[in-house]
mmCIF file of C-alpha atoms in Angstrom:
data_model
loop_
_atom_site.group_PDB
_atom_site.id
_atom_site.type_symbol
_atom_site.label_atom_id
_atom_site.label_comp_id
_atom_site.label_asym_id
_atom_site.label_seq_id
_atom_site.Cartn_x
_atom_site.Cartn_y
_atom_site.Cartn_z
ATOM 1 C CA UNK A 30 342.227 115.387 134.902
ATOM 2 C CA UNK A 31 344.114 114.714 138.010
ATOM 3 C CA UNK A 32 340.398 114.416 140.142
ATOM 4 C CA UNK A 33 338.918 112.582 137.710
ATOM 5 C CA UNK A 34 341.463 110.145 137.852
ATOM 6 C CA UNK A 35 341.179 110.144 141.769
ATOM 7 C CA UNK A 36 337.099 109.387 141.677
ATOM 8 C CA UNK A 37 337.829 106.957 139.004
ATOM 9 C CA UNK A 38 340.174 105.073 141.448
ATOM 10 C CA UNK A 39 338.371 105.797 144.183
ATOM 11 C CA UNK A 40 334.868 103.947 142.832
ATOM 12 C CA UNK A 41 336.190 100.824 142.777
ATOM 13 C CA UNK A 42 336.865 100.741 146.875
ATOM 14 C CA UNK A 43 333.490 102.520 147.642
ATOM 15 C CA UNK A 44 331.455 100.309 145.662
ATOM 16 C CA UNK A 45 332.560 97.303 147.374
ATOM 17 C CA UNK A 46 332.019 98.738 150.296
ATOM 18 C CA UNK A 47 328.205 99.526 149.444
ATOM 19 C CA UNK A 48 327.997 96.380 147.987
ATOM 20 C CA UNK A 49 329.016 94.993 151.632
ATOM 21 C CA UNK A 50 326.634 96.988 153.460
ATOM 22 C CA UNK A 51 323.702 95.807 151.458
ATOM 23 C CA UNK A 52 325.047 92.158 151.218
ATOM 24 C CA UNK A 53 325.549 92.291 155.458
ATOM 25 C CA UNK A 54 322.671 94.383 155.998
ATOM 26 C CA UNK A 55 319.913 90.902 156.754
ATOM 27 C CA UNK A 56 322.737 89.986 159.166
ATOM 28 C CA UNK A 57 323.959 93.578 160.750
ATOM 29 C CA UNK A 58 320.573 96.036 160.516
ATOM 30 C CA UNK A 59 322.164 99.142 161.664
ATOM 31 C CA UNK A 60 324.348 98.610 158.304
ATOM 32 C CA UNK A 61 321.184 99.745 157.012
ATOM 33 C CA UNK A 62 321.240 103.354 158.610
ATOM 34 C CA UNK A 63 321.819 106.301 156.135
ATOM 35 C CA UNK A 64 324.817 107.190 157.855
ATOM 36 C CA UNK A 65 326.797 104.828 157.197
ATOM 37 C CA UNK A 66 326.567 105.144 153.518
ATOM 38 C CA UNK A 67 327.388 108.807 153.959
ATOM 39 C CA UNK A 68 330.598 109.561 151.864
ATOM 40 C CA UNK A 69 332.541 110.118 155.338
ATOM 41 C CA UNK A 70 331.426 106.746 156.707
ATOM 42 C CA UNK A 71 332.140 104.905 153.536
ATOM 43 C CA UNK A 72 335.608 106.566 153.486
ATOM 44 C CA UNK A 73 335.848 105.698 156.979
ATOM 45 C CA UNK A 74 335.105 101.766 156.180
ATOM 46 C CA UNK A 75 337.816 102.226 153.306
ATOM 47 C CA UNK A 76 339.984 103.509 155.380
ATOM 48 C CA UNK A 77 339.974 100.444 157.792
ATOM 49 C CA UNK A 78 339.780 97.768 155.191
ATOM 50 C CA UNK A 79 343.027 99.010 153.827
ATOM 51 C CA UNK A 80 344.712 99.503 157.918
ATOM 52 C CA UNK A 81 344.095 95.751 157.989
ATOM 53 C CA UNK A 82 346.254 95.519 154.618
ATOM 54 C CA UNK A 83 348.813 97.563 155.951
ATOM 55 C CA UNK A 84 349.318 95.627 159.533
ATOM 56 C CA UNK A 85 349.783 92.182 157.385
ATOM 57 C CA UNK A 86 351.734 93.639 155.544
ATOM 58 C CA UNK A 87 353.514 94.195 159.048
ATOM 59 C CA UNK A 88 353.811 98.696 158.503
ATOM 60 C CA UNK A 89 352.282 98.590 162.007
ATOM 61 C CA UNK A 90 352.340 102.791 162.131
ATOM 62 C CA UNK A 91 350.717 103.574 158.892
ATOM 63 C CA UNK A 92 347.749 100.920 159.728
ATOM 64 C CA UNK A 93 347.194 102.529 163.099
ATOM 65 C CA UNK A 94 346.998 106.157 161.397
ATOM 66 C CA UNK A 95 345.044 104.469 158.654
ATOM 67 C CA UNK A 96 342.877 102.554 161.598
ATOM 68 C CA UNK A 97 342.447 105.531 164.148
ATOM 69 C CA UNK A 98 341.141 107.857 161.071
ATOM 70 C CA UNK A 99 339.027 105.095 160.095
ATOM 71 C CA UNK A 100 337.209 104.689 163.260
ATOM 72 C CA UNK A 101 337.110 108.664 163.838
ATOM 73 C CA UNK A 102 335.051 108.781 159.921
ATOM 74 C CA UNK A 103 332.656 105.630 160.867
ATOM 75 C CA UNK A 104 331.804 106.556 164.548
ATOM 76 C CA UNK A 105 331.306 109.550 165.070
ATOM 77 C CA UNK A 106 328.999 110.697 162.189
ATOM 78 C CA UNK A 107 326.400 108.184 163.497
ATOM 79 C CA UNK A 108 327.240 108.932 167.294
ATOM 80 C CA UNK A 109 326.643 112.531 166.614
ATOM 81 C CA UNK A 110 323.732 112.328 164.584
ATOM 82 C CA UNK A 111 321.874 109.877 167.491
ATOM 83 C CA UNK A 112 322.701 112.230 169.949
ATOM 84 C CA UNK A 113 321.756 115.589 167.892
ATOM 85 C CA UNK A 114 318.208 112.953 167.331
ATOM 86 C CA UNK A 115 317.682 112.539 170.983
ATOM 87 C CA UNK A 116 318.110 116.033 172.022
ATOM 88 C CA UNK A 117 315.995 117.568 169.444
ATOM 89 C CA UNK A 118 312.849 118.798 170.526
ATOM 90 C CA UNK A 119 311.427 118.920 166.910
ATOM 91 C CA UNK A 120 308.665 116.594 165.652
ATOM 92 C CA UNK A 121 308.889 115.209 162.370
ATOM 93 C CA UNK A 122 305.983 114.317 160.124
ATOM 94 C CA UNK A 123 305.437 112.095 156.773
ATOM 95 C CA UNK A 124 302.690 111.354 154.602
ATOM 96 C CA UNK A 125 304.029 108.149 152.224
ATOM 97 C CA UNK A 126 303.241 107.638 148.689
ATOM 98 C CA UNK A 127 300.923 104.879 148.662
ATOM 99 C CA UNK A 128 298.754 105.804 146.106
ATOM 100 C CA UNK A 129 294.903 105.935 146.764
ATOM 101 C CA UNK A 130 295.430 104.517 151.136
ATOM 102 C CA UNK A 131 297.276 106.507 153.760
ATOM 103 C CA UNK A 132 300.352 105.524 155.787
ATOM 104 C CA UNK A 133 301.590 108.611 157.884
ATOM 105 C CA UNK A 134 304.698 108.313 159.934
ATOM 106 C CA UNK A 135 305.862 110.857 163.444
ATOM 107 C CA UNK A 136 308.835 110.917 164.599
ATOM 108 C CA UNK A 137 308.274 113.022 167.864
ATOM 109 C CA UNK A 138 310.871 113.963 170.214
ATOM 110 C CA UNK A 139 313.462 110.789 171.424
ATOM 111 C CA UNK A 140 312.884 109.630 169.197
ATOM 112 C CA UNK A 141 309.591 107.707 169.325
ATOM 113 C CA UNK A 142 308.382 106.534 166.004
ATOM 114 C CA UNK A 143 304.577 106.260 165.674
ATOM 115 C CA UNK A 144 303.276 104.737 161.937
ATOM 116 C CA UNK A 145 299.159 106.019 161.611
ATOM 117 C CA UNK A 146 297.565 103.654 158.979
ATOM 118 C CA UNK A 147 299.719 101.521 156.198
ATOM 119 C CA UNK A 148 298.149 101.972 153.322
ATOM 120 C CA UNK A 149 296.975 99.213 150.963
ATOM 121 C CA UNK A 150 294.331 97.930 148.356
ATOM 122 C CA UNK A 151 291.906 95.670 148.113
ATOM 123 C CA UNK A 152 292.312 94.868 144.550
ATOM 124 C CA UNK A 153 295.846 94.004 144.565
ATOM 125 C CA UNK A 154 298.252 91.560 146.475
ATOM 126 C CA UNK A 155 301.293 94.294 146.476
ATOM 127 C CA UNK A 156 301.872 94.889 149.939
ATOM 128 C CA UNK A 157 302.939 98.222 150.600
ATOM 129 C CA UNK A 158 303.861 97.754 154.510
ATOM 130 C CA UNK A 159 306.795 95.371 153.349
ATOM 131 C CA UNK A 160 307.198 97.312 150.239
ATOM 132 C CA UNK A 161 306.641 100.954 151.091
ATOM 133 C CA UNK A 162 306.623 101.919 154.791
ATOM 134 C CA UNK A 163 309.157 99.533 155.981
ATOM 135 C CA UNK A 164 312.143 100.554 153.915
ATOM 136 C CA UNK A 165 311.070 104.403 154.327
ATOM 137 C CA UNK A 166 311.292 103.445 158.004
ATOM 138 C CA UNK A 167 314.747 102.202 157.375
ATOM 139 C CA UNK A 168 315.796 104.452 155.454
ATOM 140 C CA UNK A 169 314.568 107.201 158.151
ATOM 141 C CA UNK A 170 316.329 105.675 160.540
ATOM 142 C CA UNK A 171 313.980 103.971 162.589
ATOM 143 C CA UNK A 172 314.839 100.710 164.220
ATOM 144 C CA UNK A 173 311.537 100.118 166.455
ATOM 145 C CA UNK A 174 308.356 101.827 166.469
ATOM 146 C CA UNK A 175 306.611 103.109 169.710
ATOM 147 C CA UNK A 176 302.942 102.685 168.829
ATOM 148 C CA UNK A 177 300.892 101.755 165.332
ATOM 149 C CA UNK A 178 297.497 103.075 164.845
ATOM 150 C CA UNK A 179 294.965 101.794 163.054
ATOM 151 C CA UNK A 180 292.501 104.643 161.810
ATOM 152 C CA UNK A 181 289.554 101.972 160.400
ATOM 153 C CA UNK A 182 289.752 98.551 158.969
ATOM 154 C CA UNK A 183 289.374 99.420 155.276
ATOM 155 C CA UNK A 184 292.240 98.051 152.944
ATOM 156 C CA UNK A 185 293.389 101.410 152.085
ATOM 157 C CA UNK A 186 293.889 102.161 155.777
ATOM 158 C CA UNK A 187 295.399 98.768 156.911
ATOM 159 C CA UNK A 188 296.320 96.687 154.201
ATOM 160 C CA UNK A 189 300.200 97.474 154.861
ATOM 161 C CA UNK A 190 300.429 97.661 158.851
ATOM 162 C CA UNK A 191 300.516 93.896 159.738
ATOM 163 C CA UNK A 192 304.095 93.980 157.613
ATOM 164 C CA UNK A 193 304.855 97.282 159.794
ATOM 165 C CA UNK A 194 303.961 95.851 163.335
ATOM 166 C CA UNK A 195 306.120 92.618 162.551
ATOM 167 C CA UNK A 196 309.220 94.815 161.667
ATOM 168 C CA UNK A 197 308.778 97.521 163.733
ATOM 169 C CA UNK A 198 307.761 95.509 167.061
ATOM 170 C CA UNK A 199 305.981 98.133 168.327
ATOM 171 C CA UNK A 200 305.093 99.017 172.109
ATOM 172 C CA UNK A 201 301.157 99.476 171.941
ATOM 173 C CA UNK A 202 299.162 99.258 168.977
ATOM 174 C CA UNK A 203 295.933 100.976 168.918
ATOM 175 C CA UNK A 204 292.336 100.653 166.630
ATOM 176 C CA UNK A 205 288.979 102.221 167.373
ATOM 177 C CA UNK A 206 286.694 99.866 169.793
ATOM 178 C CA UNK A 207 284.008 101.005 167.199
ATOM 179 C CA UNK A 208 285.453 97.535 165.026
ATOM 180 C CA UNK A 209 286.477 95.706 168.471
ATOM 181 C CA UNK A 210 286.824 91.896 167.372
ATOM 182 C CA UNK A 211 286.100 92.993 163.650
ATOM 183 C CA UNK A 212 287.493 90.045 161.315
ATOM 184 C CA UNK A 213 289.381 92.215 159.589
ATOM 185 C CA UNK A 214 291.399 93.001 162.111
ATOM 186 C CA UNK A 215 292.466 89.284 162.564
ATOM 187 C CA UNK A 216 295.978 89.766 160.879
ATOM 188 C CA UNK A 217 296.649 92.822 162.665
ATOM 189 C CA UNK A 218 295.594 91.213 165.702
ATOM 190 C CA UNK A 219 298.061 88.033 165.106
ATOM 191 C CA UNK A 220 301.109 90.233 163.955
ATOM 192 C CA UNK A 221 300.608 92.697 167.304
ATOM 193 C CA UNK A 222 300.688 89.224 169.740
ATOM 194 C CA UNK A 223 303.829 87.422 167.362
ATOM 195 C CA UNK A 224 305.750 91.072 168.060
ATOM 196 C CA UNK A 225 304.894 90.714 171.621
ATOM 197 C CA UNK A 226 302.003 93.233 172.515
ATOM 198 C CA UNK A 227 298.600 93.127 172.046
ATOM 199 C CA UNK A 228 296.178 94.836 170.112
ATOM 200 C CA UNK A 229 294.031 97.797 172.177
ATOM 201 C CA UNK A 230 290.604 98.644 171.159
ATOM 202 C CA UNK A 231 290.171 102.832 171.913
ATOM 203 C CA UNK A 232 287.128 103.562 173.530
ATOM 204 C CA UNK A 233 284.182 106.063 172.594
ATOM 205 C CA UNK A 234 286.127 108.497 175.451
ATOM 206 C CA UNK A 235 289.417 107.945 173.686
ATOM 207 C CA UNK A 236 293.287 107.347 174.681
ATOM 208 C CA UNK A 237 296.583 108.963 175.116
ATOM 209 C CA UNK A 238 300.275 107.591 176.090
ATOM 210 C CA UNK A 239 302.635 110.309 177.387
ATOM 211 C CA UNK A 240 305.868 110.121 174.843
ATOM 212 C CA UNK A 241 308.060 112.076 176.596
ATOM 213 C CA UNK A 242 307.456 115.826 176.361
ATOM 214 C CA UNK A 243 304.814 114.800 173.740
ATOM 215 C CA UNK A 244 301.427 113.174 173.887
ATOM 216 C CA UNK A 245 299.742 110.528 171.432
ATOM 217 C CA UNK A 246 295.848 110.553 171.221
ATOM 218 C CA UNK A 247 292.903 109.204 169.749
ATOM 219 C CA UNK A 248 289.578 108.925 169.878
ATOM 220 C CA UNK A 249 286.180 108.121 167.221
ATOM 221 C CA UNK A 250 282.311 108.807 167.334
ATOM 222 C CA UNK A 251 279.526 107.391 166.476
ATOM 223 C CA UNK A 252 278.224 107.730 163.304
ATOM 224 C CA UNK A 253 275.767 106.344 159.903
ATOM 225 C CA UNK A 254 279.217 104.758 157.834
ATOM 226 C CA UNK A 255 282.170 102.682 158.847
ATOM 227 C CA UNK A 256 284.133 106.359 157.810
ATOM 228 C CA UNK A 257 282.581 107.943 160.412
ATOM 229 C CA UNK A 258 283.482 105.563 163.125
ATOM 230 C CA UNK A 259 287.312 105.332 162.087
ATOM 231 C CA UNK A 260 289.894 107.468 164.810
ATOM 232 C CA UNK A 261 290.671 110.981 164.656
ATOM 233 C CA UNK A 262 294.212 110.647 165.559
ATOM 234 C CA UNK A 263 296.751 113.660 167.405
ATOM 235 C CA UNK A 264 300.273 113.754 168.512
ATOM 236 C CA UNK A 265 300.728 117.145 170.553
ATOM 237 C CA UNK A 266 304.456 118.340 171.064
ATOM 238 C CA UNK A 267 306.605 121.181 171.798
ATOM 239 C CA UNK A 268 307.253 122.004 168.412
ATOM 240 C CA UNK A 269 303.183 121.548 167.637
ATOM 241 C CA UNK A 270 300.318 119.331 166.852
ATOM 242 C CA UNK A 271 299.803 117.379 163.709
ATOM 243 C CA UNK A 272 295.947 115.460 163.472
ATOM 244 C CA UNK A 273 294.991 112.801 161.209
ATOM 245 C CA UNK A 274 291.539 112.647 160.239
ATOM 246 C CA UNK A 275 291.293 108.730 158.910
ATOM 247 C CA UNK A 276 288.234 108.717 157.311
ATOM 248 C CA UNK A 277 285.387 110.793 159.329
ATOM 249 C CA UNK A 278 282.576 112.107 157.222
ATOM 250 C CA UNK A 279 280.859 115.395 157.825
ATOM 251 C CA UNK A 280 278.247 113.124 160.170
ATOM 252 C CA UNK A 281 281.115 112.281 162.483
ATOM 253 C CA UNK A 282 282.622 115.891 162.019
ATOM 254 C CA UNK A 283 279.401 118.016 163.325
ATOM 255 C CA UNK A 284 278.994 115.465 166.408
ATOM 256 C CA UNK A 285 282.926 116.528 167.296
ATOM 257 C CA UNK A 286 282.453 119.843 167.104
ATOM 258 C CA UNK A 287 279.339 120.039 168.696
ATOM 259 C CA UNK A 288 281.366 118.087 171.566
ATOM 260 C CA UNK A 289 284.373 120.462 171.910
ATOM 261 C CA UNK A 290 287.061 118.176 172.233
ATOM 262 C CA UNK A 291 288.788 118.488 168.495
ATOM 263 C CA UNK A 292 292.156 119.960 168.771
ATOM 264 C CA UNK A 293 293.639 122.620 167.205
ATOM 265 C CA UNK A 294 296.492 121.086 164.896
ATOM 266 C CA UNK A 295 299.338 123.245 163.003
ATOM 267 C CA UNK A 296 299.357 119.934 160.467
ATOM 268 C CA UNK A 297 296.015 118.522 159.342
ATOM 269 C CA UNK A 298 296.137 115.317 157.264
ATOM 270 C CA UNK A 299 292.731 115.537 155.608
ATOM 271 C CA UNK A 300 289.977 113.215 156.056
ATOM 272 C CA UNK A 301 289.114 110.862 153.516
ATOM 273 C CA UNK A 302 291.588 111.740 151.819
ATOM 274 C CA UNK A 303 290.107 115.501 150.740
ATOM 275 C CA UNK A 304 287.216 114.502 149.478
ATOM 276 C CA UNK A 305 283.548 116.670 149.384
ATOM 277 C CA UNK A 306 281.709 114.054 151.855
ATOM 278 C CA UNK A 307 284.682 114.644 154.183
ATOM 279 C CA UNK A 308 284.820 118.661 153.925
ATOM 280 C CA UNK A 309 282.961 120.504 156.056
ATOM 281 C CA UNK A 310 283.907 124.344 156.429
ATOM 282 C CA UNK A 311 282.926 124.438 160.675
ATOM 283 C CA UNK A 312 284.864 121.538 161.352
ATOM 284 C CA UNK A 313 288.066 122.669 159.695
ATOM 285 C CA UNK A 314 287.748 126.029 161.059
ATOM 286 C CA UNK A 315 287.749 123.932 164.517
ATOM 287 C CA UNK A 316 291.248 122.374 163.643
ATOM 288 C CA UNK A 317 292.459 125.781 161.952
ATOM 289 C CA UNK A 318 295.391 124.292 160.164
ATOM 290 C CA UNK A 319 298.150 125.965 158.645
ATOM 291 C CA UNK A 320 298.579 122.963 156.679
ATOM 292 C CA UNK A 321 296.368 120.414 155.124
ATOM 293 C CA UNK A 322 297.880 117.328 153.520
ATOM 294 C CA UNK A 323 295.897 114.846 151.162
ATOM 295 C CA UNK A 324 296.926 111.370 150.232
ATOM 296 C CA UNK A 325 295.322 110.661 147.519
ATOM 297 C CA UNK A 326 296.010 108.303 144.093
ATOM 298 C CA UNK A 327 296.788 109.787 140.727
ATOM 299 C CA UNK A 328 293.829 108.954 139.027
ATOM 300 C CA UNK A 329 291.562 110.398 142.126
ATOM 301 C CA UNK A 330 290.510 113.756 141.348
ATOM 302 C CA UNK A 331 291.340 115.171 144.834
ATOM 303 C CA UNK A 332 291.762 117.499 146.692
ATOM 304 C CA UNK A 333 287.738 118.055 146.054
ATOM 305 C CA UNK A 334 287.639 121.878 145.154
ATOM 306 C CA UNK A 335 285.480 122.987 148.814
ATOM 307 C CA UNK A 336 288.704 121.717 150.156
ATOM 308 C CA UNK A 337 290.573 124.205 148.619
ATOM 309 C CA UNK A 338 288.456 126.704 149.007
ATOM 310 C CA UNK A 339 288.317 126.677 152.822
ATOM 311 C CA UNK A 340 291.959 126.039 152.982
ATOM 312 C CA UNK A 341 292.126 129.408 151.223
ATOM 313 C CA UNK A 342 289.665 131.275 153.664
ATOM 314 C CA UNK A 343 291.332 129.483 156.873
ATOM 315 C CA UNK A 344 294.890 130.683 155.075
ATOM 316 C CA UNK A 345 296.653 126.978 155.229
ATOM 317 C CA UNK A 346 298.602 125.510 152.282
ATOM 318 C CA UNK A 347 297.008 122.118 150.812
ATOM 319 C CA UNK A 348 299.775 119.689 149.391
ATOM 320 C CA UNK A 349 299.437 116.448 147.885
ATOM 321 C CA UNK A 350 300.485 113.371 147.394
ATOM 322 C CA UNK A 351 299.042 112.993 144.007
ATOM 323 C CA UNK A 352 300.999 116.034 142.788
ATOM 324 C CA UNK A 353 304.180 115.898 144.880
ATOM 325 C CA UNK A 354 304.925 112.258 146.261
ATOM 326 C CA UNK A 355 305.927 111.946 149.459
ATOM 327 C CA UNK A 356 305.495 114.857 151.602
ATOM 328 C CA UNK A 357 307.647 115.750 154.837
ATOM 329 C CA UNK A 358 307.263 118.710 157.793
ATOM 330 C CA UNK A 359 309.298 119.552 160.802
ATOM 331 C CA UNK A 360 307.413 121.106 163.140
ATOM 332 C CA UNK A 361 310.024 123.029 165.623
ATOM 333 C CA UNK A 362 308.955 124.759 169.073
ATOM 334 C CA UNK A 363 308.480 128.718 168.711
ATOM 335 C CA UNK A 364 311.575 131.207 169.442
ATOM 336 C CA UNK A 365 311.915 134.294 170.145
ATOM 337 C CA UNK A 366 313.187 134.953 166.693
ATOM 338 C CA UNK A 367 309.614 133.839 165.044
ATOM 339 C CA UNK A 368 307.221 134.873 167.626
ATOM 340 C CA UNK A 369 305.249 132.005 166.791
ATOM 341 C CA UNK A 370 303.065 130.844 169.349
ATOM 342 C CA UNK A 371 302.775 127.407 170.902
ATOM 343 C CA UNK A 372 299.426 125.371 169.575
#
């Protein structure tokens, strides 16, 4: 009885605190990281709203006490957890819920925040850059992104990223040279140059930025469909490599393996979104995942079942985002506990 007359007390002070944080939030953003609406931080907040009550009040000691554990609950959960961020040497991986499109986000070692693709339609006006990927940014943490890349220009694929590259302001912003000065790239083009970079067109022989002790790539080939052309995309760090396949058909697929340069990737986000034009056995033997992601909608009957099949053979675990929403990884560097080799 006694604690549930404390919480019930208690509610009153820690929902006007939230509702602070969201009312403040357009004016303070980092009142929009998730640690600050940790209990701790909110008692923390408490805890200094009613220190200022205490010093009018003129009980100078007990606000100070009141003040000094205050600031000790809403500084150093977030100065802890930035620092335990930046020392990490684990990469982070998400595939978003956007239905039928694709909208993966990396956060590699930094952190550096990297958005591949934004998802989208082109039968509906919902945008889910400003909808979806922006507040899972937000509520990830991220306050600017270090590069967005643009896998093809097909609505699926891009519809949400000129909403991400206005927020997210990033530092380079790639798409294949395959669609250099495509139309459709106009509003991607216009949000890149109002953020204050430009839009970079990857050539036939590719393109990688050094991130630290990580390394962002990309690269496309030529091929019959606009799928085939779109980038294979690959962020290699100490903890592993994740590749995302955008769209490339089994055209596109035999010329890369017939090149040699596909990487091997412990993460695979499947191409076209795991379906049977995009499957072929050789080339996913090339990447040798341990596991294959597919964003697909739930009225898309995917994962196609040769998909699953190889997965099987190759040993890798398919998930979805039809079946499970939003899907997450951390891929951490090997130990000497797991034996697990680097990749």
């Amino acid at each position: 009885a006694t604690a549930a007359a404390f919480w019930r007390a208690a509610s009153v002070p820690v929902s006007a605190v939230l509702g602070f944080q969201s009312a403040a939030a357009p004016l303070f953003p980092l009142l929009h990281h998730p640690v600050l609406r940790s209990p701790l931080a909110v008692l923390g907040q408490f805890l200094l709203v009613a220190a200022l009550a205490v010093a009018l009040d003129r009980r100078r000691s007990r606000a100070a006490v009141l003040a000094a554990v205050g600031s000790a609950a809403v500084l150093v959960p977030p100065a802890a957890g930035s620092l335990a961020l930046r020392l990490s040497p684990d990469t982070r991986v998400w595939a978003l819920d956007v239905g039928a499109g694709l909208s993966v986000v990396v956060q590699a070692p930094g952190p550096r925040w990297i958005v591949i693709d934004g998802g989208g339609s082109a039968y509906s006006r919902f945008d889910p850059g400003e909808r979806t990927v922006v507040p899972a940014l937000e509520a990830l943490g991220a306050r600017r992104l270090t590069a967005v890349v643009s896998t093809h220009p097909h609505p699926d694929h891009l519809g949400g990223l000129p909403a991400v590259v206005a927020w997210g302001r990033p530092d380079v912003v790639w798409a294949p040279g395959s669609f250099r000065n495509d139309p459709r790239y106009r509003q991607l083009r216009e949000a890149a140059e109002a953020a204050g970079t430009r839009l970079t067109w990857v050539p036939a022989a590719g393109l990688s930025r050094g991130l630290g002790p990580a390394d962002l790539a990309a690269r496309w080939v030529p091929g019959p469909t606009e799928n085939d052309r779109s980038l294979v995309v690959w962020l290699r760090s100490p903890g592993g490599t994740v590749l995302v396949g955008g769209d490339v058909e089994i055209p596109a697929q035999k010329t890369m393996v017939s090149a040699g340069w596909l990487p091997r990737a412990d993460l695979l986000v499947a191409p076209h979104h795991g379906s049977a034009d995009a499957t072929w056995p050789p080339w996913l033997a090339s990447v040798a995942p341990r596991r294959i992601w597919v964003s697909a909608g739930r009225a898309d009957n995917l994962p196609c079942r040769q998909l699953e099949a190889v997965a099987t053979r190759l040993g890798a675990v398919v998930e979805t985002t039809r079946g499970q929403g939003c899907l997450n990884a951390v891929l951490s560097p090997p130990s000497p506990d797991t034996g697990r080799p680097p990749r």
